[in-house]
Tab-separated table of C-alpha atoms and ligand atoms in Angstrom:
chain	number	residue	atom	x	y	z
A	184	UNK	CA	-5.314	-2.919	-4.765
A	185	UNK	CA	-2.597	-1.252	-7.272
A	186	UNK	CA	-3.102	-0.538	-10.429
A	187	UNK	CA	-1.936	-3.834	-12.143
A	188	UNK	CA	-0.823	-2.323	-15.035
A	189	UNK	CA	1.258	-0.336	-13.447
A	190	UNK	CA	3.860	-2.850	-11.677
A	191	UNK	CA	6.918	-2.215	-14.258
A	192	UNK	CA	10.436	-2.428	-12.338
A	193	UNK	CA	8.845	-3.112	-9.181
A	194	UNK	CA	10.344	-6.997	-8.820
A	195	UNK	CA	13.226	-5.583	-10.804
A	196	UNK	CA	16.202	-8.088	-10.132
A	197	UNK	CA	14.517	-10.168	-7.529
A	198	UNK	CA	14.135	-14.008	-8.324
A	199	UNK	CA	11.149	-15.307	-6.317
A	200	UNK	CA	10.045	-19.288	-6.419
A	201	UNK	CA	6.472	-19.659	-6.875
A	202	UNK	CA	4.546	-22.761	-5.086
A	203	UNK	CA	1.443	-24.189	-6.296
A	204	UNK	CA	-0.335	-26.259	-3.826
A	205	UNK	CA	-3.767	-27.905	-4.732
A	206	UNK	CA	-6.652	-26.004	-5.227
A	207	UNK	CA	-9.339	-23.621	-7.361
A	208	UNK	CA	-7.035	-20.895	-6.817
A	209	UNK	CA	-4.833	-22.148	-9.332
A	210	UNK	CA	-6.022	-20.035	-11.772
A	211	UNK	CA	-4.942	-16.912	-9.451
A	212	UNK	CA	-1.600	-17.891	-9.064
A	213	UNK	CA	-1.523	-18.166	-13.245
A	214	UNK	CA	-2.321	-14.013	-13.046
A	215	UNK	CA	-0.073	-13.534	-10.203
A	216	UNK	CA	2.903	-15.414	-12.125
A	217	UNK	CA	2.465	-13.008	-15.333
A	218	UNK	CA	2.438	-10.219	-12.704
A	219	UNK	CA	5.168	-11.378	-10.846
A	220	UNK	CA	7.498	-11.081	-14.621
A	221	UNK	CA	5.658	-8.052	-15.678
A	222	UNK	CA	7.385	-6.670	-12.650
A	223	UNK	CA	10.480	-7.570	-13.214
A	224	UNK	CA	11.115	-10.694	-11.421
A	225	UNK	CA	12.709	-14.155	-12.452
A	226	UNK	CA	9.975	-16.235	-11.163
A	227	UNK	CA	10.583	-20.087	-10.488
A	228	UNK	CA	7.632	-22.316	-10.476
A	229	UNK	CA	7.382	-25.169	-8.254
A	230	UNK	CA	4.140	-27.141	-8.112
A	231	UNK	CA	2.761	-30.344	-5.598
A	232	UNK	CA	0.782	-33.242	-7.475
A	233	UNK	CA	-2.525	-31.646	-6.480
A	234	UNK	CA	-1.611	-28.501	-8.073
A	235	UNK	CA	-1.269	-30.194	-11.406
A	236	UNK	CA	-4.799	-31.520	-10.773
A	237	UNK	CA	-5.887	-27.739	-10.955
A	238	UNK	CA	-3.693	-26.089	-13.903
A	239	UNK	CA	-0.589	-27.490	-16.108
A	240	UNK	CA	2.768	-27.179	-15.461
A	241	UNK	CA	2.563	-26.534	-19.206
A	242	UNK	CA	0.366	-23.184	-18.492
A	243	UNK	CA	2.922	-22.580	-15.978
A	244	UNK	CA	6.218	-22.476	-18.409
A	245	UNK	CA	4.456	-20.649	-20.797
A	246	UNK	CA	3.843	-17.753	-18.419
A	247	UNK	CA	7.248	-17.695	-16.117
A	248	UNK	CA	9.244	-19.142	-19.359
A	249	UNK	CA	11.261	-21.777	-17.100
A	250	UNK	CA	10.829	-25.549	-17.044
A	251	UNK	CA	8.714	-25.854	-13.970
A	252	UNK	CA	9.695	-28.506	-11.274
A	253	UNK	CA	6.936	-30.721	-9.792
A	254	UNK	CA	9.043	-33.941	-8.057
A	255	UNK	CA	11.687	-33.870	-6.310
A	256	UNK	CA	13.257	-37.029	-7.799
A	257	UNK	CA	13.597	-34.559	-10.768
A	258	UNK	CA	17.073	-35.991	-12.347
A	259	UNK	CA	17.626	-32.532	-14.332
A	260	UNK	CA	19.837	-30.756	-11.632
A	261	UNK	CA	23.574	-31.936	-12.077
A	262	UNK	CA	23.414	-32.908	-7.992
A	263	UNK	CA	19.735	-34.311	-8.380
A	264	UNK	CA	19.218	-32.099	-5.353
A	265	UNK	CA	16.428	-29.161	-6.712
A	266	UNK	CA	15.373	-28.588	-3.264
A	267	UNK	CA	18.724	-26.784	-2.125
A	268	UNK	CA	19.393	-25.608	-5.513
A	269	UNK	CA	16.131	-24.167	-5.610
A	270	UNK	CA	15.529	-22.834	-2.240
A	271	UNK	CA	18.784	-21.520	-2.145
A	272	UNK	CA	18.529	-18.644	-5.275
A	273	UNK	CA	15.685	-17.515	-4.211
A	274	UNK	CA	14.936	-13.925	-2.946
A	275	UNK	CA	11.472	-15.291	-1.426
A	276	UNK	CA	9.410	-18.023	-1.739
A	277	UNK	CA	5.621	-17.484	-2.370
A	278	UNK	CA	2.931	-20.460	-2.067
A	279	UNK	CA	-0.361	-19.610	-3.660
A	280	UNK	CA	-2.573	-21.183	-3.535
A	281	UNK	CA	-1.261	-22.616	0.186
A	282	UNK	CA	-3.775	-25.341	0.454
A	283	UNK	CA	-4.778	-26.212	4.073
A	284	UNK	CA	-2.966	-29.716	3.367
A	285	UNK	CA	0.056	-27.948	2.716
A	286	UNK	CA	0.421	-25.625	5.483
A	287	UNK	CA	-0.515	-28.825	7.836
A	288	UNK	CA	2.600	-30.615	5.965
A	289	UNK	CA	4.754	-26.872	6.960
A	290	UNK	CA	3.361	-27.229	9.898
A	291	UNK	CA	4.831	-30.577	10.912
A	292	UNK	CA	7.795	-30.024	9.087
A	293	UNK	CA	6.861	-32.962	6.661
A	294	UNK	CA	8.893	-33.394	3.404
A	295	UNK	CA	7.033	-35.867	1.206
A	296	UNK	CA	6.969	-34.034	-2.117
A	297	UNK	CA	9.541	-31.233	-3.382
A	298	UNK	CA	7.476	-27.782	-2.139
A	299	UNK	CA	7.184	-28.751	1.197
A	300	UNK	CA	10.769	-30.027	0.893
A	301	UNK	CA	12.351	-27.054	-0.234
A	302	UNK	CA	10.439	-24.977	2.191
A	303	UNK	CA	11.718	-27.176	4.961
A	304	UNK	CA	14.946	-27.023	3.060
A	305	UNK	CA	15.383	-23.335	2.933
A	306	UNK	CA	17.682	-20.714	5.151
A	307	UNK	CA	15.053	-19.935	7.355
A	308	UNK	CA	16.302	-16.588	7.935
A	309	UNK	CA	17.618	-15.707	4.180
A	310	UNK	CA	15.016	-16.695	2.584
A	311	UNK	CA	11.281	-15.746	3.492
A	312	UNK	CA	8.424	-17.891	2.976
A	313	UNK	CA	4.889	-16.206	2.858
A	314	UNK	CA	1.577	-18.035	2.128
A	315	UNK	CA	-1.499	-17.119	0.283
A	316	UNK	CA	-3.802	-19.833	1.859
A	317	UNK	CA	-6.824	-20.388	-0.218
A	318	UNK	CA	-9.673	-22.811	0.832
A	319	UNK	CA	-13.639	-23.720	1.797
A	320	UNK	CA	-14.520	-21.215	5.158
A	321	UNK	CA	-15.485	-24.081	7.132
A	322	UNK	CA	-11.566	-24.997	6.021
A	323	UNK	CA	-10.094	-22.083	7.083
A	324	UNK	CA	-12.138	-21.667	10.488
A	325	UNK	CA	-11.709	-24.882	11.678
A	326	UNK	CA	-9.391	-25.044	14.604
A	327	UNK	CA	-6.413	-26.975	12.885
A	328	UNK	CA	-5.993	-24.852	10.206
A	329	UNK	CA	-5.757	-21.835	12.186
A	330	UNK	CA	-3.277	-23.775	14.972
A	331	UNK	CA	-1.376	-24.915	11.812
A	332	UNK	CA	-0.894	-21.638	10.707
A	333	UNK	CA	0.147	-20.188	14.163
A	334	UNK	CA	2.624	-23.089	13.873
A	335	UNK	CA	3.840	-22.033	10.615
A	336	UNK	CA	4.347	-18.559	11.698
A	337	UNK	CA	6.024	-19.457	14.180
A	338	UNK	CA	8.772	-21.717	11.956
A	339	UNK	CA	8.996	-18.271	10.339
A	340	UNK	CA	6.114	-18.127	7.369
A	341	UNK	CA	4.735	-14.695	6.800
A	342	UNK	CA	0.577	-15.791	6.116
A	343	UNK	CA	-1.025	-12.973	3.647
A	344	UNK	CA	-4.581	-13.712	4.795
A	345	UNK	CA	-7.584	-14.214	2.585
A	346	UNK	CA	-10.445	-12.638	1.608
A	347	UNK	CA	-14.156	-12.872	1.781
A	348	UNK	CA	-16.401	-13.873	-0.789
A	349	UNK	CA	-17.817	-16.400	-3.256
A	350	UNK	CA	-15.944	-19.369	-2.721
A	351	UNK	CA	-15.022	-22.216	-5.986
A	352	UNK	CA	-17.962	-24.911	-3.971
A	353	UNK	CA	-20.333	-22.031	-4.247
A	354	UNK	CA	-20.492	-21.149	-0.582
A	355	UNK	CA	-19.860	-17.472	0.891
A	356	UNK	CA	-17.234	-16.578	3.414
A	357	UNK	CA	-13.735	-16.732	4.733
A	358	UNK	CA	-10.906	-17.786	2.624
A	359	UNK	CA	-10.545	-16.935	-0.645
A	360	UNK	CA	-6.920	-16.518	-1.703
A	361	UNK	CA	-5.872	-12.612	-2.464
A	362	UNK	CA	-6.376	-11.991	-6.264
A	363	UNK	CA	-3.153	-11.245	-7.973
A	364	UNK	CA	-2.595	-7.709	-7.657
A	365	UNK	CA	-2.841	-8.020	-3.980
A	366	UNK	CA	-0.433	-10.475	-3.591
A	367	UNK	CA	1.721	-8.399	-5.562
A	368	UNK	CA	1.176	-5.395	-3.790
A	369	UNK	CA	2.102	-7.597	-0.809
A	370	UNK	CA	5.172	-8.879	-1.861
A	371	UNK	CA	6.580	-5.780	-2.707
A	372	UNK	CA	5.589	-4.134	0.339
A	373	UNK	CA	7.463	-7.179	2.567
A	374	UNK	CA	10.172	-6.872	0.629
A	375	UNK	CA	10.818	-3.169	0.781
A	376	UNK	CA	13.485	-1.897	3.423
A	377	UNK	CA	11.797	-0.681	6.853
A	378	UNK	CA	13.392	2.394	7.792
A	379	UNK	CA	9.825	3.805	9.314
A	380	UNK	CA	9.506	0.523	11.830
A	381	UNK	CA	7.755	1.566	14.465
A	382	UNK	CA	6.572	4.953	13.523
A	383	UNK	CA	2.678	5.738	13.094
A	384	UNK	CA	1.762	7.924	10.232
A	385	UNK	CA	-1.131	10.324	9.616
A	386	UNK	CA	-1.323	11.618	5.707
A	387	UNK	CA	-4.401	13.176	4.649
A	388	UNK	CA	-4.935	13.078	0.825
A	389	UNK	CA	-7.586	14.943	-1.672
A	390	UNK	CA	-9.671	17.828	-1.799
A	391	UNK	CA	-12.142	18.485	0.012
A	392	UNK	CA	-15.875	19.016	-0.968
A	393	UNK	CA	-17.511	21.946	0.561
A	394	UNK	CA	-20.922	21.955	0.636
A	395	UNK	CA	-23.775	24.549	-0.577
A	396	UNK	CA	-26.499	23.082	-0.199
A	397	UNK	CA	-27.458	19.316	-0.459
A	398	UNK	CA	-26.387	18.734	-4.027
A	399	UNK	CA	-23.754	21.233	-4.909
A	400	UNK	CA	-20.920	21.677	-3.241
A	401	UNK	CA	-16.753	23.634	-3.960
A	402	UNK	CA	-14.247	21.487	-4.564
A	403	UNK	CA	-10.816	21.151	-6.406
A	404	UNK	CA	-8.936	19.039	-8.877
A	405	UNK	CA	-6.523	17.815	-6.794
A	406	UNK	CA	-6.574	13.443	-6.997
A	407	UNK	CA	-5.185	12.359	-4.319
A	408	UNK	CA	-2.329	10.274	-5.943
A	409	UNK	CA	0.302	11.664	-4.188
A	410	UNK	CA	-1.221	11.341	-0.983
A	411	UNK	CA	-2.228	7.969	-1.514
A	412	UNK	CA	1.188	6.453	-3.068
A	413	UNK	CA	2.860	8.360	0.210
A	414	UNK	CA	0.446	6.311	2.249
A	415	UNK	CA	1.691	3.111	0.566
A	416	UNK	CA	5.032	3.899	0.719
A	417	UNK	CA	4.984	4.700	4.504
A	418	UNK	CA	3.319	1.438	4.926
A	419	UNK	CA	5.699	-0.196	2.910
A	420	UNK	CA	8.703	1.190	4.728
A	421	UNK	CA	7.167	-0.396	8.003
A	422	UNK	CA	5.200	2.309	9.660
A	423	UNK	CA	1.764	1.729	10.600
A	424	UNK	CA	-0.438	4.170	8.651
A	425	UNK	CA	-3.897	5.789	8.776
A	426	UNK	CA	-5.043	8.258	5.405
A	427	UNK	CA	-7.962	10.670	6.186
A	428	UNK	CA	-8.932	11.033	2.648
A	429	UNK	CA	-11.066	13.466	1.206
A	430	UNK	CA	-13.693	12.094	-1.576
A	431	UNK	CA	-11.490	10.693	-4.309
A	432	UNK	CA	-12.341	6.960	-6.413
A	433	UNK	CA	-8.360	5.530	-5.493
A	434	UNK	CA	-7.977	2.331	-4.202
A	435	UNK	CA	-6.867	1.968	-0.271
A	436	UNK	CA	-3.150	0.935	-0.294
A	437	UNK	CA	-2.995	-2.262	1.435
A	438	UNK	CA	-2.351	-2.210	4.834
A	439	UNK	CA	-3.459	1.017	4.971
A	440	UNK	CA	-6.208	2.374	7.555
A	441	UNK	CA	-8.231	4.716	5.479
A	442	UNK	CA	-10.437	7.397	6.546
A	443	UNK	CA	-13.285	9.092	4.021
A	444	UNK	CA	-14.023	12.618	5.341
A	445	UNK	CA	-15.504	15.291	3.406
A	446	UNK	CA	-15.533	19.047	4.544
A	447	UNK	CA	-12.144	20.248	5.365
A	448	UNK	CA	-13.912	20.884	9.079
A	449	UNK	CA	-14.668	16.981	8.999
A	450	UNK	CA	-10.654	16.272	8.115
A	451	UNK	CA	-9.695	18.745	10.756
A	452	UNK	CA	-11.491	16.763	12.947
A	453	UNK	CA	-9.921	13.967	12.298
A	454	UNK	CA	-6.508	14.547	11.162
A	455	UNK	CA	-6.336	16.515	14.378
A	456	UNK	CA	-7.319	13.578	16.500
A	457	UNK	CA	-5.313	10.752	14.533
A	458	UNK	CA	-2.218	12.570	14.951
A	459	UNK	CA	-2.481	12.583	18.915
A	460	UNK	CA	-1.181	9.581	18.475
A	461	UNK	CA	1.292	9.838	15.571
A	462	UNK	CA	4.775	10.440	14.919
A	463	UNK	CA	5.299	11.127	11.353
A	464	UNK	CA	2.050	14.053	10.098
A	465	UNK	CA	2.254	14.527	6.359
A	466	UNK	CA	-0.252	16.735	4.776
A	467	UNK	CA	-1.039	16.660	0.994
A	468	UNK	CA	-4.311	17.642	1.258
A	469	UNK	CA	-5.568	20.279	-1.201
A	470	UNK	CA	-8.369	21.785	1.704
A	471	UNK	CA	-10.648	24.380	0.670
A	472	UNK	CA	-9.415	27.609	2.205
A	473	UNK	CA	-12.631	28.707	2.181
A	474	UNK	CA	-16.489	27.243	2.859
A	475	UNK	CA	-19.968	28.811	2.477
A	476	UNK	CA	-20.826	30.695	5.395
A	477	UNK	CA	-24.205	28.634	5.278
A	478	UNK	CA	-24.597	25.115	3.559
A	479	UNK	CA	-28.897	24.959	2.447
A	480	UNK	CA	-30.425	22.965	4.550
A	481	UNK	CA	-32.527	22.307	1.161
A	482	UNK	CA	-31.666	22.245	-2.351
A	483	UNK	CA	-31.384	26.244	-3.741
A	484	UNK	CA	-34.137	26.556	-6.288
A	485	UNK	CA	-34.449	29.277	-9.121
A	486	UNK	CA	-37.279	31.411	-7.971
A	487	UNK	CA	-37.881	32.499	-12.121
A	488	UNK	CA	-37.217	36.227	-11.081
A	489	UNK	CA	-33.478	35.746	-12.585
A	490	UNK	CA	-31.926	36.483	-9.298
A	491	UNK	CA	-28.849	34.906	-8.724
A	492	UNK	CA	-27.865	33.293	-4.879
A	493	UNK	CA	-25.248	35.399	-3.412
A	494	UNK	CA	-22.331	33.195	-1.970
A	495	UNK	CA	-20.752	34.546	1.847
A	496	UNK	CA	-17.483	32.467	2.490
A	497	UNK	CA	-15.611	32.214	5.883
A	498	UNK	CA	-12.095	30.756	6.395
A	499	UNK	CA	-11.822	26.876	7.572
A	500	UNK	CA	-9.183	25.909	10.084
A	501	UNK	CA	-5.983	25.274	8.403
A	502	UNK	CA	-4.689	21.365	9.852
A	503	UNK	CA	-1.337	21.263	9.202
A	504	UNK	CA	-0.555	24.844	10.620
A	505	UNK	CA	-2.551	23.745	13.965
A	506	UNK	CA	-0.576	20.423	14.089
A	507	UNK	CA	2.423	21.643	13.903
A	508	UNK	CA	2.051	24.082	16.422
A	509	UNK	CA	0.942	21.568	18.940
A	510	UNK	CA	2.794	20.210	21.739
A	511	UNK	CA	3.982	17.251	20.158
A	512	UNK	CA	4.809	18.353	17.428
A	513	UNK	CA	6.703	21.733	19.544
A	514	UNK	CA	8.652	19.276	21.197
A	515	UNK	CA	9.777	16.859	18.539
A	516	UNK	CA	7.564	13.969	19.400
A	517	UNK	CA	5.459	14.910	16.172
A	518	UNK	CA	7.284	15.425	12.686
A	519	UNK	CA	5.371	17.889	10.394
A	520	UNK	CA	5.811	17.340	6.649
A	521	UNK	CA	3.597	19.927	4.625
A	522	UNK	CA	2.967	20.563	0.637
A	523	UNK	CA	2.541	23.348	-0.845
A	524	UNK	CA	0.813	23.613	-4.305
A	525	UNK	CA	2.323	26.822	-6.067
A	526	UNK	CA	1.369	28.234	-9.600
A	527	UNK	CA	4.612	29.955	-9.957
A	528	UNK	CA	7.857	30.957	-7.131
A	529	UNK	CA	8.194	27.509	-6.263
A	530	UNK	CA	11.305	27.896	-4.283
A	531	UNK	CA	10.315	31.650	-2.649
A	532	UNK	CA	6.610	30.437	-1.661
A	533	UNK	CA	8.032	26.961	0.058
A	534	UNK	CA	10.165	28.717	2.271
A	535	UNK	CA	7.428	31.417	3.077
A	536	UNK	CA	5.017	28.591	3.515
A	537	UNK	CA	7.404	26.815	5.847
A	538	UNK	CA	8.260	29.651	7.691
A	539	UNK	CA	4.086	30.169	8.418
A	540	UNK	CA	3.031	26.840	8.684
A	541	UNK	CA	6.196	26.177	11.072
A	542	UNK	CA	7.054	22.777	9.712
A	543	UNK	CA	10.730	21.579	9.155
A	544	UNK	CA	9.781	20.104	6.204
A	545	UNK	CA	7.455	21.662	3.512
A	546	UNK	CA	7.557	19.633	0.101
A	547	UNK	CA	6.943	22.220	-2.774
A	548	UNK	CA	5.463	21.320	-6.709
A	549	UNK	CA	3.550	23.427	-9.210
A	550	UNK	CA	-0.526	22.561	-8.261
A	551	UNK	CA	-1.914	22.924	-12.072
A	552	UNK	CA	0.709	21.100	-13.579
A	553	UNK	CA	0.268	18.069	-11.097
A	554	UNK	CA	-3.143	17.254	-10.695
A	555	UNK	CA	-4.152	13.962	-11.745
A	556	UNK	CA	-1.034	13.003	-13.345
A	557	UNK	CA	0.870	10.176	-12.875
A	558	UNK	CA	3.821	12.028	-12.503
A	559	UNK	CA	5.460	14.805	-10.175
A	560	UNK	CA	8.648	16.914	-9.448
A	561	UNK	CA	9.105	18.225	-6.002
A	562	UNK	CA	11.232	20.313	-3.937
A	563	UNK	CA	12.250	19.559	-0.527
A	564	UNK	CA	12.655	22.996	1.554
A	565	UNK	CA	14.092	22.530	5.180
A	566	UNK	CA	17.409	23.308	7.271
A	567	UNK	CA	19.221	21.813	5.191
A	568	UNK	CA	18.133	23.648	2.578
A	569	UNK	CA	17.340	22.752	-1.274
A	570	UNK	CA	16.413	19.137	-2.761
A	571	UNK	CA	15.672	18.539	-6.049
A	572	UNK	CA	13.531	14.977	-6.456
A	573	UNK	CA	13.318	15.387	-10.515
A	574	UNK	CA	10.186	14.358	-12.239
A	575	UNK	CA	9.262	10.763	-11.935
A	576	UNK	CA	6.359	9.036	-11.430
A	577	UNK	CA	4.486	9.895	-8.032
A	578	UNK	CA	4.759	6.389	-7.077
A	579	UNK	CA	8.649	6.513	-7.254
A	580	UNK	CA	8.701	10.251	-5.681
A	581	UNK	CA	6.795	8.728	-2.600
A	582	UNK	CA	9.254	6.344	-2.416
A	583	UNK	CA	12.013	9.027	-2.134
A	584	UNK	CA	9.971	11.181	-0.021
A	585	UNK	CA	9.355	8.966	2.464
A	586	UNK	CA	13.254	7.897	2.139
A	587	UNK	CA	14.416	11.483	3.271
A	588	UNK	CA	11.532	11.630	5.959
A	589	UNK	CA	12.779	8.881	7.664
A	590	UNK	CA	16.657	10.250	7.186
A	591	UNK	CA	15.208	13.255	8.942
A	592	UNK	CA	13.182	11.629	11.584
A	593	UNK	CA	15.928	9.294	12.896
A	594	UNK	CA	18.713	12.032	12.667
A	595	UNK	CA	16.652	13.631	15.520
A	596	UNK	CA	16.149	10.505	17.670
A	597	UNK	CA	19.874	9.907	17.555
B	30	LIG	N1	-3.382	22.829	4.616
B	30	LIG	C1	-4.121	22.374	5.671
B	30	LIG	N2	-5.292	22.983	6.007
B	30	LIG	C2	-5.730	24.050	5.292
B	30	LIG	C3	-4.980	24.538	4.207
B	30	LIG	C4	-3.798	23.894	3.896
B	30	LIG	O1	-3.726	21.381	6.314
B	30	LIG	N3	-6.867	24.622	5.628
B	30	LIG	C5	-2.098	22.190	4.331
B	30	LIG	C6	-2.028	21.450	3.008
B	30	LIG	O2	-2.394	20.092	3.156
B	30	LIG	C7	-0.576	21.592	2.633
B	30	LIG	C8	-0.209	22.960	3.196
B	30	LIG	O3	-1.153	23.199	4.225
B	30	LIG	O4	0.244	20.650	3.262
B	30	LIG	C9	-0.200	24.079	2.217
B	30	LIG	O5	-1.382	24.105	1.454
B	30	LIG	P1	-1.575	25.194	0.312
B	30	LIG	O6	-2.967	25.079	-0.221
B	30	LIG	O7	-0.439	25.120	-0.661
B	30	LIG	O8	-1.359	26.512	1.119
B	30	LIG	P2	-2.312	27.495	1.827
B	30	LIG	O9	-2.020	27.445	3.283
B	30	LIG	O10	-3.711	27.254	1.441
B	30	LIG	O11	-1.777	28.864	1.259
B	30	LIG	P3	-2.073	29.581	-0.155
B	30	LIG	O12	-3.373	29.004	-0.652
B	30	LIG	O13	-2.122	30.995	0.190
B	30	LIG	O14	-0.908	29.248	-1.056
């Protein structure tokens, strides 16, 4: 899940309508609303008669600061119509919780009270609907639920899923609604354009941890963020995405297939493999150049005779330079992106490191100066030359990054 205090400008200029249906998840959807403004958006609440069971449309105001609409015999709209008014603004409408009642009345196409009026009511393909559903497992399993949600998705509803866990009547399973920074995360990500649909992408993230013996090991500072935000903003931008990360505490993007791997032999192993089938291989990885020539099989212990171990190193397979020199990647099928972590010479080492590594595109910023931040600067070294992508926050330089990759990768299809 993203960092939720992190979501400024994310929504920014989008107007989304909120729908509360009935249910213990109410409380969610109160989070998810603040998150929704903290992000930027104009968020319009709309909430069925069960909902108001749950939480007040008075909590509701408060938090999206608009008079919240409940009936749809509401006389405050000039036409009396809030349905079309309503459904009609919107840049997407979001029901959580989406109580199994409700998505039974979506799937029938009922219209008895003003949600599942304006849903029905709605330019089915301006306007997307997508549904948190949140109920009991034995709910969510049974079989007209689930063909009630087929139906739905079929009309044209986009269904988040749930999760597993405790559930409000104190059983365990299937059907929790998302928490709010999910949903979020989510929202963003189906909004977001798609210009990687279709393409599968392999990034591998981190350090890696070499070991010495079974407690102590050689690693480096590098986080991870970049890696990871690139991961989400692949994802994001439609591709389907798989991150063989090395041992950092980050969050999986959503969406995201993640991989843990530790040595950089063990992420050779498997970036190698995973990008067989990709067509998009982006390496941030910071990978130990070099490992122990012999990890203990037991834990080194001081002897008392003051003698220190001595350490014998041997080189570890470098990953990107062996993908890109594969077939696929020879013959275009497979498009390399590489980093390169410089201390100084940014411009002189990319194109050196480019030029060895034989990717078209090698993505250059200063290593010290970038670990663990929040923020980056990068320079884009290919044919084309020189880009600049000034300093911003990683999250936004993914964005971009993954912008110009998928310039790049369908300039070569066409
Ligand atoms: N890389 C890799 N496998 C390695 C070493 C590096 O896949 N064994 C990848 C990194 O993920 C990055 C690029 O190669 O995309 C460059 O990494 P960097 O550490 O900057 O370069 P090195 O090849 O290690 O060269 P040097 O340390 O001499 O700068």
């Amino acid at each position: 899940m993203m960092n939720t205090n992190d979501v400024a400008g994310e929504l920014q200029g989008r107007h989304i309508v909120l729908g509360l249906s009935g249910g213990a998840a109410c409380f969610k959807a109160a989070e998810f609303c603040r998150l929704l403004a903290k992000a930027g958006a104009t968020v319009q609440v709309v909430m069925t008669e069960a909902a108001c069971q749950f939480i007040t449309p008075v909590a509701m105001q408060s938090l999206s600061g608009r008079a919240v609409y409940v009936s749809q015999w509401d006389a405050r709209p000039g036409n009396n119509m809030a349905h079309i008014n309503l459904s009609r603004e919107a840049d997407a409408v979001v029901v959580a919780p989406a109580s199994a009642d409700f998505i039974a009345q979506l799937a029938q196409g009922r219209a008895g009270e003003l949600l599942p009026l304006l849903c029905l009511a709605r330019p089915v393909e301006r306007v997307p609907l997508l549904l948190a559903p949140a109920m009991n497992r034995e709910m969510w399993a049974h079989p007209a639920t689930q063909r009630n949600l087929r139906q739905a998705m079929l009309d044209g509803a986009q269904v988040l899923g749930v999760a597993y866990g405790d559930q409000a009547c104190g059983e365990t399973g299937d059907g929790r609604m998302l928490e709010a920074g999910e949903l979020l995360e989510e929202l963003v990500a189906f909004l977001a354009p798609k210009p990687l649909l279709g393409e599968r992408v392999v990034v591998t993230a981190g350090p890696t941890f070499e070991a010495i013996d079974p407690v102590r090991g050689i690693t480096n500072l590098s986080s991870g963020k970049m890696g990871f935000a690139i991961a989400r903003a692949a994802r994001e931008a439609g591709a389907e995405v798989t991150l063989v990360a090395g041992p950092v505490h980050l969050p999986t993007p959503r969406g995201v297939r993640r991989i843990d791997v530790d040595s950089a032999r063990n992420m050779h192993a498997v970036a190698v493999d995973k990008a067989l089938a990709a067509s998009i291989f982006i390496a941030t990885a910071a990978v130990a150049d070099w490992r122990p020539a012999q990890a203990a099989e037991h834990k080194i212990k001081k002897d008392g005779s003051g003698e220190v171990p001595q350490l014998a190193f041997v080189e570890n397979p470098d990953i990107l330079a062996e993908v890109a020199h594969s077939p696929r990647a020879q013959s275009g099928e497979l498009y390399c992106v590489g980093f390169a972590a410089e201390s100084e010479n940014l411009e002189a080492n990319a194109q050196a490191k480019r030029a060895r590594k034989g990717v078209p595109l090698l993505v250059a910023n200063i290593g010290p100066a970038t670990f663990g931040r929040d923020d980056n600067a990068l320079l884009l070294v290919d044919d084309e030359g020189v880009t600049e992508l000034p300093r911003a926050s990683k999250r936004a330089l993914a964005r971009q990054l993954v912008a110009e990759i998928a310039r790049r990768v369908s300039g070569a299809e066409t």
